[in-house]
Coordinates of C-alpha atoms (C1' of nucleotides) in Angstrom, one line a residue:
Chain A
X1 CA 30.3 -11.9 -11.8
X2 CA 30.4 -12.0 -15.6
X3 CA 31.4 -8.4 -15.3
X4 CA 31.0 -6.1 -18.3
X5 CA 32.8 -3.7 -16.1
X6 CA 32.6 0.0 -15.2
X7 CA 32.9 2.7 -17.8
X8 CA 34.6 6.0 -16.9
X9 CA 33.9 9.1 -19.1
X10 CA 36.3 11.9 -18.1
X11 CA 38.7 14.1 -20.0
X12 CA 41.2 14.6 -17.2
X13 CA 43.8 11.9 -17.3
X14 CA 44.7 12.2 -13.6
X15 CA 41.1 11.5 -12.6
X16 CA 40.9 8.6 -15.0
X17 CA 44.1 7.1 -13.5
X18 CA 42.9 7.5 -10.0
X19 CA 39.5 5.9 -10.7
X20 CA 41.1 3.1 -12.7
X21 CA 43.6 2.2 -9.9
X22 CA 41.0 2.5 -7.2
X23 CA 38.3 0.4 -8.9
X24 CA 40.7 -2.2 -10.3
X25 CA 42.2 -2.8 -6.9
X26 CA 38.7 -3.8 -5.8
X27 CA 38.3 -6.3 -8.6
X28 CA 36.2 -4.2 -11.0
X29 CA 37.0 -4.3 -14.7
X30 CA 37.4 -0.7 -16.0
X31 CA 36.9 0.9 -19.3
X32 CA 37.9 4.5 -20.0
X33 CA 36.9 7.2 -22.5
X34 CA 38.2 10.8 -22.7
X35 CA 35.4 12.4 -24.6
X36 CA 31.6 12.3 -25.0
X37 CA 31.7 10.7 -28.4
X38 CA 34.1 8.0 -27.3
X39 CA 32.1 7.4 -24.1
X40 CA 28.8 6.9 -25.9
X41 CA 30.5 4.6 -28.4
X42 CA 32.0 2.4 -25.7
X43 CA 28.8 2.3 -23.6
X44 CA 26.9 1.1 -26.7
X45 CA 29.6 -1.5 -27.5
X46 CA 30.3 -2.9 -24.0
X47 CA 27.1 -2.4 -22.0
X48 CA 29.0 -1.7 -18.8
X49 CA 27.4 -2.4 -15.4
X50 CA 27.8 1.2 -14.3
X51 CA 28.9 4.5 -15.9
X52 CA 30.9 7.2 -14.1
X53 CA 30.4 10.4 -16.1
X54 CA 32.1 13.8 -15.7
X55 CA 29.8 16.7 -16.4
X56 CA 32.6 18.9 -17.7
X57 CA 33.6 17.3 -21.0
X58 CA 35.4 19.2 -23.8
X59 CA 33.4 18.2 -26.9
X60 CA 29.8 17.9 -25.6
X61 CA 27.9 18.8 -22.5
X62 CA 27.8 15.9 -20.0
X63 CA 24.0 16.5 -19.7
X64 CA 23.7 15.6 -23.4
X65 CA 25.7 12.4 -22.9
X66 CA 23.4 11.5 -19.9
X67 CA 20.3 12.1 -22.0
X68 CA 21.6 10.0 -24.9
X69 CA 22.6 7.3 -22.6
X70 CA 19.3 7.2 -20.8
X71 CA 17.5 6.6 -24.1
X72 CA 18.5 3.0 -23.8
X73 CA 20.8 2.4 -20.8
X74 CA 19.0 1.5 -17.6
X75 CA 21.9 0.7 -15.3
X76 CA 23.3 3.2 -12.8
X77 CA 25.0 6.4 -13.9
X78 CA 27.2 8.2 -11.3
X79 CA 28.0 11.9 -11.9
X80 CA 31.3 13.6 -11.3
X81 CA 31.2 17.4 -10.9
X82 CA 33.1 20.3 -9.6
X83 CA 32.1 21.9 -6.3
X84 CA 30.6 25.1 -7.8
X85 CA 28.0 23.6 -10.1
X86 CA 25.2 22.6 -7.7
X87 CA 22.7 23.5 -10.3
X88 CA 24.3 21.0 -12.7
X89 CA 24.1 18.2 -10.2
X90 CA 20.4 18.8 -9.6
X91 CA 19.7 18.9 -13.3
X92 CA 21.6 15.6 -13.9
X93 CA 19.8 13.8 -11.1
X94 CA 16.5 15.0 -12.4
X95 CA 17.6 13.6 -15.8
X96 CA 18.1 10.1 -14.5
X97 CA 21.5 10.1 -12.9
X98 CA 21.6 7.8 -9.8
X99 CA 24.2 9.6 -7.6
X100 CA 26.9 12.2 -7.7
X101 CA 30.4 12.8 -6.4
X102 CA 32.0 16.3 -6.0
X103 CA 35.6 16.6 -7.1
X104 CA 37.8 16.3 -5.3
X105 CA 36.4 13.1 -3.7
X106 CA 37.7 10.6 -1.2
X107 CA 38.3 7.2 -2.8
X108 CA 36.5 5.5 0.2
X109 CA 33.3 7.5 -0.6
X110 CA 33.7 6.7 -4.3
X111 CA 33.8 2.9 -3.6
X112 CA 30.9 3.1 -1.2
X113 CA 28.7 4.9 -3.8
X114 CA 29.7 2.4 -6.5
X115 CA 28.9 -0.5 -4.3
X116 CA 25.5 0.9 -3.4
X117 CA 24.7 1.7 -7.0
X118 CA 25.6 -1.8 -8.1
X119 CA 23.7 -3.4 -5.3
X120 CA 20.5 -1.6 -6.1
X121 CA 20.8 -2.4 -9.8
X122 CA 20.9 -6.1 -9.0
X123 CA 17.8 -5.9 -6.8
X124 CA 15.9 -5.5 -10.0
X125 CA 12.3 -6.6 -9.5
X126 CA 11.2 -5.1 -6.2
X127 CA 10.2 -7.1 -3.3
X128 CA 7.1 -6.2 -1.4
X129 CA 8.8 -6.3 2.0
X130 CA 12.0 -4.4 2.5
X131 CA 14.2 -4.5 5.5
X132 CA 16.7 -1.9 6.6
X133 CA 18.4 -2.9 9.9
X134 CA 15.4 -2.5 12.2
X135 CA 13.1 -0.7 9.8
X136 CA 10.7 -2.9 7.9
X137 CA 8.5 -1.6 5.1
X138 CA 5.8 -3.7 3.5
X139 CA 4.9 -2.0 0.3
X140 CA 1.9 -4.4 -0.4
X141 CA 0.4 -4.2 3.1
X142 CA 1.3 -0.5 3.4
X143 CA 2.7 -1.0 6.8
X144 CA 5.9 0.1 8.5
X145 CA 7.6 -1.5 11.6
X146 CA 10.5 -0.3 13.7
X147 CA 12.0 -3.1 15.7
X148 CA 8.8 -5.1 15.2
X149 CA 6.7 -2.2 16.6
X150 CA 4.1 -1.0 14.2
X151 CA 4.6 2.6 13.2
X152 CA 1.7 4.8 12.1
X153 CA 2.3 7.1 9.2
X154 CA 0.0 9.6 7.6
X155 CA -0.8 9.3 3.9
X156 CA 1.8 11.9 3.0
X157 CA 4.5 10.6 5.3
X158 CA 4.0 7.1 3.9
X159 CA 4.2 8.1 0.2
X160 CA 7.4 10.0 1.0
X161 CA 8.9 7.0 2.7
X162 CA 7.7 4.6 0.0
X163 CA 9.5 6.8 -2.6
X164 CA 12.7 6.6 -0.6
X165 CA 12.5 2.9 -0.1
X166 CA 12.0 2.2 -3.8
X167 CA 15.1 4.3 -4.6
X168 CA 17.3 3.2 -1.8
X169 CA 20.8 4.7 -2.0
X170 CA 19.9 7.2 -4.7
X171 CA 19.8 10.9 -4.2
X172 CA 16.3 12.2 -4.8
X173 CA 16.1 15.9 -5.6
X174 CA 13.6 18.3 -3.9
X175 CA 11.9 18.8 -7.2
X176 CA 11.5 15.1 -7.8
X177 CA 10.1 14.4 -4.3
X178 CA 7.7 17.3 -4.5
X179 CA 6.5 16.4 -7.9
X180 CA 6.0 12.7 -7.0
X181 CA 4.3 13.3 -3.6
X182 CA 2.4 16.5 -4.0
X183 CA 2.1 16.9 -7.8
X184 CA 3.8 19.0 -10.4
X185 CA 2.3 22.3 -9.1
X186 CA 4.2 22.1 -5.8
X187 CA 7.9 21.9 -6.9
X188 CA 8.6 25.2 -5.2
X189 CA 7.2 24.3 -1.8
X190 CA 10.5 23.1 -0.3
X191 CA 9.2 23.9 3.1
X192 CA 6.6 21.1 2.8
X193 CA 9.5 18.7 2.4
X194 CA 11.3 20.0 5.4
X195 CA 8.3 19.7 7.6
X196 CA 7.5 16.2 6.5
X197 CA 11.1 15.0 6.5
X198 CA 11.3 16.2 10.1
X199 CA 8.1 14.3 11.0
X200 CA 9.3 11.1 9.3
X201 CA 12.6 11.3 11.1
X202 CA 10.9 11.8 14.4
X203 CA 9.0 8.5 13.7
X204 CA 11.6 6.2 12.2
X205 CA 15.1 7.5 13.3
X206 CA 16.7 6.3 16.5
X207 CA 18.0 9.8 17.0
X208 CA 16.2 12.4 14.9
X209 CA 19.0 14.9 15.4
X210 CA 21.5 12.5 13.9
X211 CA 19.6 10.7 11.1
X212 CA 20.7 7.4 9.8
X213 CA 18.1 6.6 7.3
X214 CA 17.2 9.9 5.7
X215 CA 20.3 11.8 4.9
X216 CA 20.3 15.5 3.8
X217 CA 22.2 16.4 0.7
X218 CA 22.3 20.2 1.1
X219 CA 21.3 22.1 -1.9
X220 CA 20.3 19.0 -3.7
X221 CA 17.9 16.7 -1.9
X222 CA 17.7 13.7 0.3
X223 CA 19.1 10.2 0.2
X224 CA 17.7 7.1 1.9
X225 CA 20.4 4.6 3.0
X226 CA 20.7 1.3 4.8
X227 CA 23.9 1.2 6.8
X228 CA 24.4 -2.5 6.3
Chain B
X1 CA 1.3 -36.2 -3.6
X2 CA 0.5 -35.7 0.1
X3 CA -3.1 -35.4 -1.1
X4 CA -5.8 -34.0 1.0
X5 CA -7.9 -35.5 -1.8
X6 CA -10.7 -34.6 -4.1
X7 CA -14.1 -33.8 -2.8
X8 CA -17.2 -34.8 -4.8
X9 CA -20.5 -33.0 -4.1
X10 CA -23.3 -34.8 -6.0
X11 CA -26.6 -36.3 -4.9
X12 CA -26.8 -39.0 -7.6
X13 CA -25.2 -42.1 -6.2
X14 CA -24.3 -43.5 -9.7
X15 CA -22.3 -40.4 -10.6
X16 CA -20.5 -40.5 -7.2
X17 CA -19.6 -44.1 -7.7
X18 CA -18.3 -43.5 -11.2
X19 CA -16.2 -40.6 -10.1
X20 CA -14.8 -42.4 -7.1
X21 CA -13.7 -45.5 -9.1
X22 CA -12.2 -43.4 -11.9
X23 CA -10.3 -41.1 -9.6
X24 CA -9.1 -43.7 -7.1
X25 CA -7.8 -45.8 -10.0
X26 CA -5.5 -42.9 -10.7
X27 CA -4.2 -42.6 -7.2
X28 CA -6.4 -39.7 -6.0
X29 CA -7.9 -39.9 -2.5
X30 CA -11.7 -39.2 -2.8
X31 CA -14.2 -37.8 -0.4
X32 CA -17.9 -37.7 -1.1
X33 CA -20.9 -35.7 0.0
X34 CA -24.5 -36.1 -1.2
X35 CA -25.9 -32.6 -0.3
X36 CA -24.9 -29.0 -0.1
X37 CA -24.7 -28.9 3.6
X38 CA -22.6 -32.0 3.9
X39 CA -20.4 -30.8 1.1
X40 CA -19.6 -27.5 2.7
X41 CA -19.0 -29.2 6.0
X42 CA -16.5 -31.6 4.5
X43 CA -14.8 -28.9 2.4
X44 CA -14.2 -26.9 5.6
X45 CA -13.0 -29.9 7.5
X46 CA -10.7 -31.5 5.0
X47 CA -9.5 -28.7 2.7
X48 CA -9.4 -30.9 -0.4
X49 CA -7.1 -30.2 -3.3
X50 CA -10.0 -29.9 -5.7
X51 CA -13.8 -29.9 -5.5
X52 CA -16.1 -31.4 -8.1
X53 CA -19.5 -29.8 -7.6
X54 CA -22.9 -30.7 -9.2
X55 CA -25.0 -27.7 -9.8
X56 CA -28.3 -29.7 -9.3
X57 CA -28.4 -30.4 -5.7
X58 CA -31.6 -31.2 -3.7
X59 CA -31.2 -29.0 -0.7
X60 CA -29.5 -25.9 -2.0
X61 CA -28.5 -24.4 -5.3
X62 CA -25.1 -25.4 -6.5
X63 CA -24.4 -21.7 -7.2
X64 CA -24.9 -20.9 -3.5
X65 CA -22.5 -23.7 -2.5
X66 CA -19.9 -22.3 -5.0
X67 CA -20.4 -18.8 -3.6
X68 CA -20.0 -19.9 0.0
X69 CA -17.0 -22.0 -1.0
X70 CA -15.3 -19.2 -2.7
X71 CA -15.4 -17.0 0.3
X72 CA -12.4 -18.9 1.7
X73 CA -11.6 -21.8 -0.7
X74 CA -9.0 -20.9 -3.3
X75 CA -8.3 -24.2 -4.9
X76 CA -9.9 -25.4 -8.1
X77 CA -13.7 -26.1 -8.3
X78 CA -14.9 -28.2 -11.2
X79 CA -18.6 -27.9 -12.1
X80 CA -20.9 -30.8 -13.2
X81 CA -24.0 -29.8 -15.0
X82 CA -26.7 -31.3 -17.3
X83 CA -26.6 -30.5 -21.0
X84 CA -29.5 -28.0 -21.0
X85 CA -28.3 -25.4 -18.5
X86 CA -25.8 -23.4 -20.5
X87 CA -26.7 -20.3 -18.6
X88 CA -25.9 -22.0 -15.3
X89 CA -22.4 -22.8 -16.5
X90 CA -21.7 -19.3 -17.5
X91 CA -22.9 -18.1 -14.1
X92 CA -20.8 -20.6 -12.3
X93 CA -17.7 -19.6 -14.2
X94 CA -18.4 -16.0 -13.3
X95 CA -18.7 -17.0 -9.7
X96 CA -15.2 -18.5 -9.6
X97 CA -15.5 -22.0 -10.9
X98 CA -12.4 -23.2 -12.8
X99 CA -13.9 -25.6 -15.3
X100 CA -17.0 -27.6 -16.1
X101 CA -18.2 -30.9 -17.4
X102 CA -21.5 -31.7 -19.0
X103 CA -23.2 -34.9 -18.0
X104 CA -22.9 -37.4 -19.3
X105 CA -19.1 -37.2 -19.6
X106 CA -16.4 -39.5 -20.7
X107 CA -14.0 -40.6 -17.9
X108 CA -11.0 -39.8 -20.1
X109 CA -12.1 -36.2 -20.4
X110 CA -12.9 -36.0 -16.7
X111 CA -9.3 -37.1 -15.8
X112 CA -7.8 -34.6 -18.2
X113 CA -9.8 -31.7 -16.7
X114 CA -8.8 -32.8 -13.2
X115 CA -5.2 -33.0 -14.1
X116 CA -5.3 -29.6 -15.7
X117 CA -7.0 -28.0 -12.8
X118 CA -4.6 -29.5 -10.3
X119 CA -1.6 -28.4 -12.4
X120 CA -2.9 -24.8 -12.7
X121 CA -3.6 -24.5 -9.0
X122 CA -1.1 -22.1 -7.6
X123 CA -2.6 -20.2 -4.7
X124 CA -1.8 -21.3 -1.1
X125 CA -4.3 -22.8 1.2
X126 CA -6.5 -20.8 3.6
X127 CA -8.3 -21.7 6.7
X128 CA -12.0 -21.6 7.0
X129 CA -12.1 -20.6 10.6
X130 CA -10.1 -17.7 11.8
X131 CA -9.5 -16.6 15.4
X132 CA -8.4 -13.2 16.6
X133 CA -8.2 -13.2 20.4
X134 CA -11.9 -13.5 21.2
X135 CA -13.3 -12.9 17.8
X136 CA -14.0 -16.0 15.8
X137 CA -15.0 -15.8 12.1
X138 CA -16.0 -19.0 10.3
X139 CA -15.9 -18.2 6.6
X140 CA -17.5 -21.4 5.5
X141 CA -20.4 -21.3 8.0
X142 CA -20.7 -17.5 7.6
X143 CA -20.8 -17.1 11.4
X144 CA -19.1 -14.7 13.8
X145 CA -18.6 -15.2 17.5
X146 CA -17.4 -12.8 20.1
X147 CA -16.2 -14.7 23.3
X148 CA -18.3 -17.6 22.1
X149 CA -21.4 -15.5 21.8
X150 CA -23.0 -15.6 18.4
X151 CA -23.1 -12.2 16.7
X152 CA -25.7 -11.3 14.1
X153 CA -24.4 -9.4 11.1
X154 CA -26.3 -8.1 8.1
X155 CA -25.2 -9.2 4.6
X156 CA -23.2 -6.0 4.1
X157 CA -21.6 -6.0 7.5
X158 CA -20.5 -9.6 7.0
X159 CA -19.0 -9.1 3.6
X160 CA -17.0 -6.2 4.9
X161 CA -15.8 -8.2 7.8
X162 CA -14.9 -11.2 5.6
X163 CA -12.8 -8.9 3.4
X164 CA -10.9 -7.7 6.5
X165 CA -10.4 -11.2 7.8
X166 CA -9.1 -12.4 4.5
X167 CA -6.5 -9.6 4.4
X168 CA -5.5 -9.4 8.0
X169 CA -2.7 -6.9 8.6
X170 CA -3.1 -5.2 5.2
X171 CA -4.3 -1.7 4.8
X172 CA -7.4 -1.8 2.6
X173 CA -8.1 1.4 0.7
X174 CA -11.6 3.0 0.6
X175 CA -11.7 2.4 -3.1
X176 CA -10.9 -1.3 -2.7
X177 CA -13.4 -1.9 0.0
X178 CA -16.2 0.0 -1.8
X179 CA -15.5 -1.9 -5.0
X180 CA -15.4 -5.3 -3.4
X181 CA -18.5 -4.8 -1.2
X182 CA -20.8 -2.5 -3.2
X183 CA -19.3 -2.7 -6.7
X184 CA -17.3 -0.6 -9.0
X185 CA -19.9 2.1 -9.3
X186 CA -19.7 3.1 -5.6
X187 CA -16.0 4.0 -5.2
X188 CA -16.9 7.5 -4.2
X189 CA -19.5 6.7 -1.5
X190 CA -17.0 6.8 1.3
X191 CA -19.8 7.7 3.7
X192 CA -21.2 4.2 3.3
X193 CA -18.0 2.8 4.6
X194 CA -18.0 5.1 7.6
X195 CA -21.5 4.1 8.5
X196 CA -20.9 0.4 8.2
X197 CA -17.5 0.5 9.9
X198 CA -19.2 2.2 12.8
X199 CA -21.9 -0.5 12.9
X200 CA -19.3 -3.3 12.7
X201 CA -17.3 -1.7 15.5
X202 CA -20.4 -1.4 17.7
X203 CA -20.9 -5.2 17.2
X204 CA -17.4 -6.6 17.5
X205 CA -15.2 -4.2 19.4
X206 CA -14.9 -4.2 23.2
X207 CA -14.9 -0.4 23.2
X208 CA -16.1 1.0 19.9
X209 CA -14.5 4.3 20.8
X210 CA -11.1 2.7 21.0
X211 CA -11.2 0.1 18.3
X212 CA -8.8 -2.8 18.5
X213 CA -9.7 -4.8 15.4
X214 CA -10.6 -2.3 12.8
X215 CA -8.0 0.5 12.7
X216 CA -8.5 3.7 10.8
X217 CA -5.8 4.8 8.5
X218 CA -6.8 8.4 7.9
X219 CA -6.8 9.4 4.3
X220 CA -6.2 5.9 3.1
X221 CA -8.5 3.2 4.4
X222 CA -8.8 0.7 7.2
X223 CA -6.7 -2.2 8.6
X224 CA -7.8 -5.3 10.4
X225 CA -5.4 -6.5 13.1
X226 CA -5.0 -9.2 15.6
X227 CA -3.2 -7.8 18.6
X228 CA -1.4 -11.1 19.3
Chain C
dG1 C1' -50.7 -4.1 3.7
dT2 C1' -48.1 -4.0 7.7
dA3 C1' -44.1 -4.7 10.3
dA4 C1' -39.3 -5.6 10.9
dG5 C1' -35.1 -5.3 9.2
dT6 C1' -31.8 -3.3 6.3
dC7 C1' -29.8 0.1 3.3
dT8 C1' -29.2 5.0 2.0
dT9 C1' -29.0 9.7 2.9
dT10 C1' -28.5 13.9 5.7
dA11 C1' -26.7 16.5 9.5
dT12 C1' -23.4 17.6 12.9
dA13 C1' -19.7 17.0 16.1
dA14 C1' -15.0 15.4 16.7
dA15 C1' -10.5 14.1 15.2
dA16 C1' -6.6 14.2 12.4
dT17 C1' -4.0 16.1 8.9
dC18 C1' -2.1 19.6 6.0
dT19 C1' -0.6 24.3 5.5
dT20 C1' 1.4 28.3 7.0
dT21 C1' 4.1 31.2 10.0
dA22 C1' 7.6 32.0 13.2
dT23 C1' 11.9 31.1 15.1
dA24 C1' 16.2 28.4 15.8
dT25 C1' 20.1 26.1 13.9
dC26 C1' 23.7 24.8 10.8
dG27 C1' 27.5 25.4 7.5
dC28 C1' 29.8 28.2 4.7
dT29 C1' 32.0 32.7 2.8
dG30 C1' 34.1 37.0 3.0
Chain D
dC1 C1' 33.1 36.3 13.6
dA2 C1' 29.2 38.4 11.4
dG3 C1' 26.0 37.5 7.8
dC4 C1' 23.8 34.8 4.4
dG5 C1' 21.3 30.9 2.5
dA6 C1' 19.6 26.6 3.4
dT7 C1' 17.7 23.5 6.7
dA8 C1' 15.2 22.0 11.1
dT9 C1' 11.6 22.2 14.4
dA10 C1' 7.6 23.8 16.9
dA11 C1' 3.2 25.4 17.0
dA12 C1' -1.0 28.0 15.4
dG13 C1' -4.7 28.0 11.9
dA14 C1' -7.3 26.2 8.3
dT15 C1' -9.0 22.4 5.9
dT16 C1' -10.2 17.8 5.2
dT17 C1' -11.5 13.4 6.9
dT18 C1' -13.9 10.6 10.1
dA19 C1' -17.5 9.1 13.6
dT20 C1' -22.1 8.8 15.0
dA21 C1' -26.9 9.4 15.3
dA22 C1' -31.0 9.6 13.2
dA23 C1' -34.5 10.1 9.6
dG24 C1' -36.2 8.5 5.3
dA25 C1' -36.5 4.8 1.6
dC26 C1' -36.5 0.4 0.3
dT27 C1' -37.1 -4.9 0.8
dT28 C1' -38.8 -8.9 2.6
dA29 C1' -41.7 -12.0 5.1
dC30 C1' -45.9 -12.9 6.8

DNA sequence: GTAAGTCTTTATAAAATCTTTATATCGCTG
DNA sequence: CAGCGATATAAAGATTTTATAAAGACTTAC
């Protein structure tokens, strides 16, 4: 690990402290910035492996920072936000954020999200065959297996699953999913999503009532995870 | 070099001799055939690392040999041709030849071309005869058997089946199949596909109403499977 | 020129999927 | 704990896609 480290952009000193201590205790190098300007400067200077960005900054909107960042920065960006601002979270995810955390958060969850984000970033060039304990998706053959059994998916079900697989660990918003699978004219048809998510779960989950692969993020979207 | 060797297909004995001596003196194993039929048989039997093919054969056109070869053989094919037939060379290159030599040639140039062709060969080997419980397809002989019974297929039926066999397990989209079998101008003629798929099933499936080999993937295409 | 075989086109029935509606469930807030 | 918004699931209907037969057009061999 040549480790350019993790950059935290947050104005609250308590949060910065908590993040620094937690991350450093797990062998991450940590950089901190307490403003939008400072954050962008440090990101440009150090090219960190991951950025944790608070949406509520004093000098500039966090959305603006995210936008500027995404003009050149391709590694994961993790959003911090207060409970109330669900709308902000959706907007940030649609603007290229990889994941989000609601304040206050448990440090265990923080570390899990950071691990997942860093793991996916390393994956880089996608492999054609992807394995998630028991679920095997072959993106070039367009086939899906569950415990070596072939599973038959309709065109729509498959393109939904393929999206999830290609963005494992990330939260995908309703908007994004609808736009990618059905097209830009369908971003309000959330019911479509619910219907097809239910069908997918019925086909790939061990217990559709307690999904392990496709996790609901209420008010925001869905997330595909591998438990390993 | 574990060397399955180089196969020479040429009817002129002087040329064969010259090639044999030159190549063997550089540690290549050499196989020879003096006719199209013999050449195809040896290619299928020995899977050579490279084929040197004369276009002017007595029994069959060299172009036909090349075409047949290319239905399953992915390694380099080097064309030999007399000075005059420039048109032939272009056609051969279009049909999948890797390089050509004009007779008479200098042995130094021959060796250089052979070296280059072998160096550039990347694709993995493929078998000429494929077996799917009961269904046997010989891609070099262009024959199909069902439980040892010969099955007669039309040209179109065969090229469709050959495509399936060469991509076993993959979902092949309508577009892809139409483009490969009929050409780029036919990618909208899905009805062609349905008609010929039905005919193929009638000929190769145990119960055409419940196909085992050619599986429909509605809205997407078809998939060829072996149940083993 | 005819006959046999093949490919293309048309028509219709059957199957599968997508869309919509209805109802049940969950988690949260006041 | 009632009520609200968001989510989950089932099932009816509408639509699209597929299967199959069969007629017409074209090619090829004799």
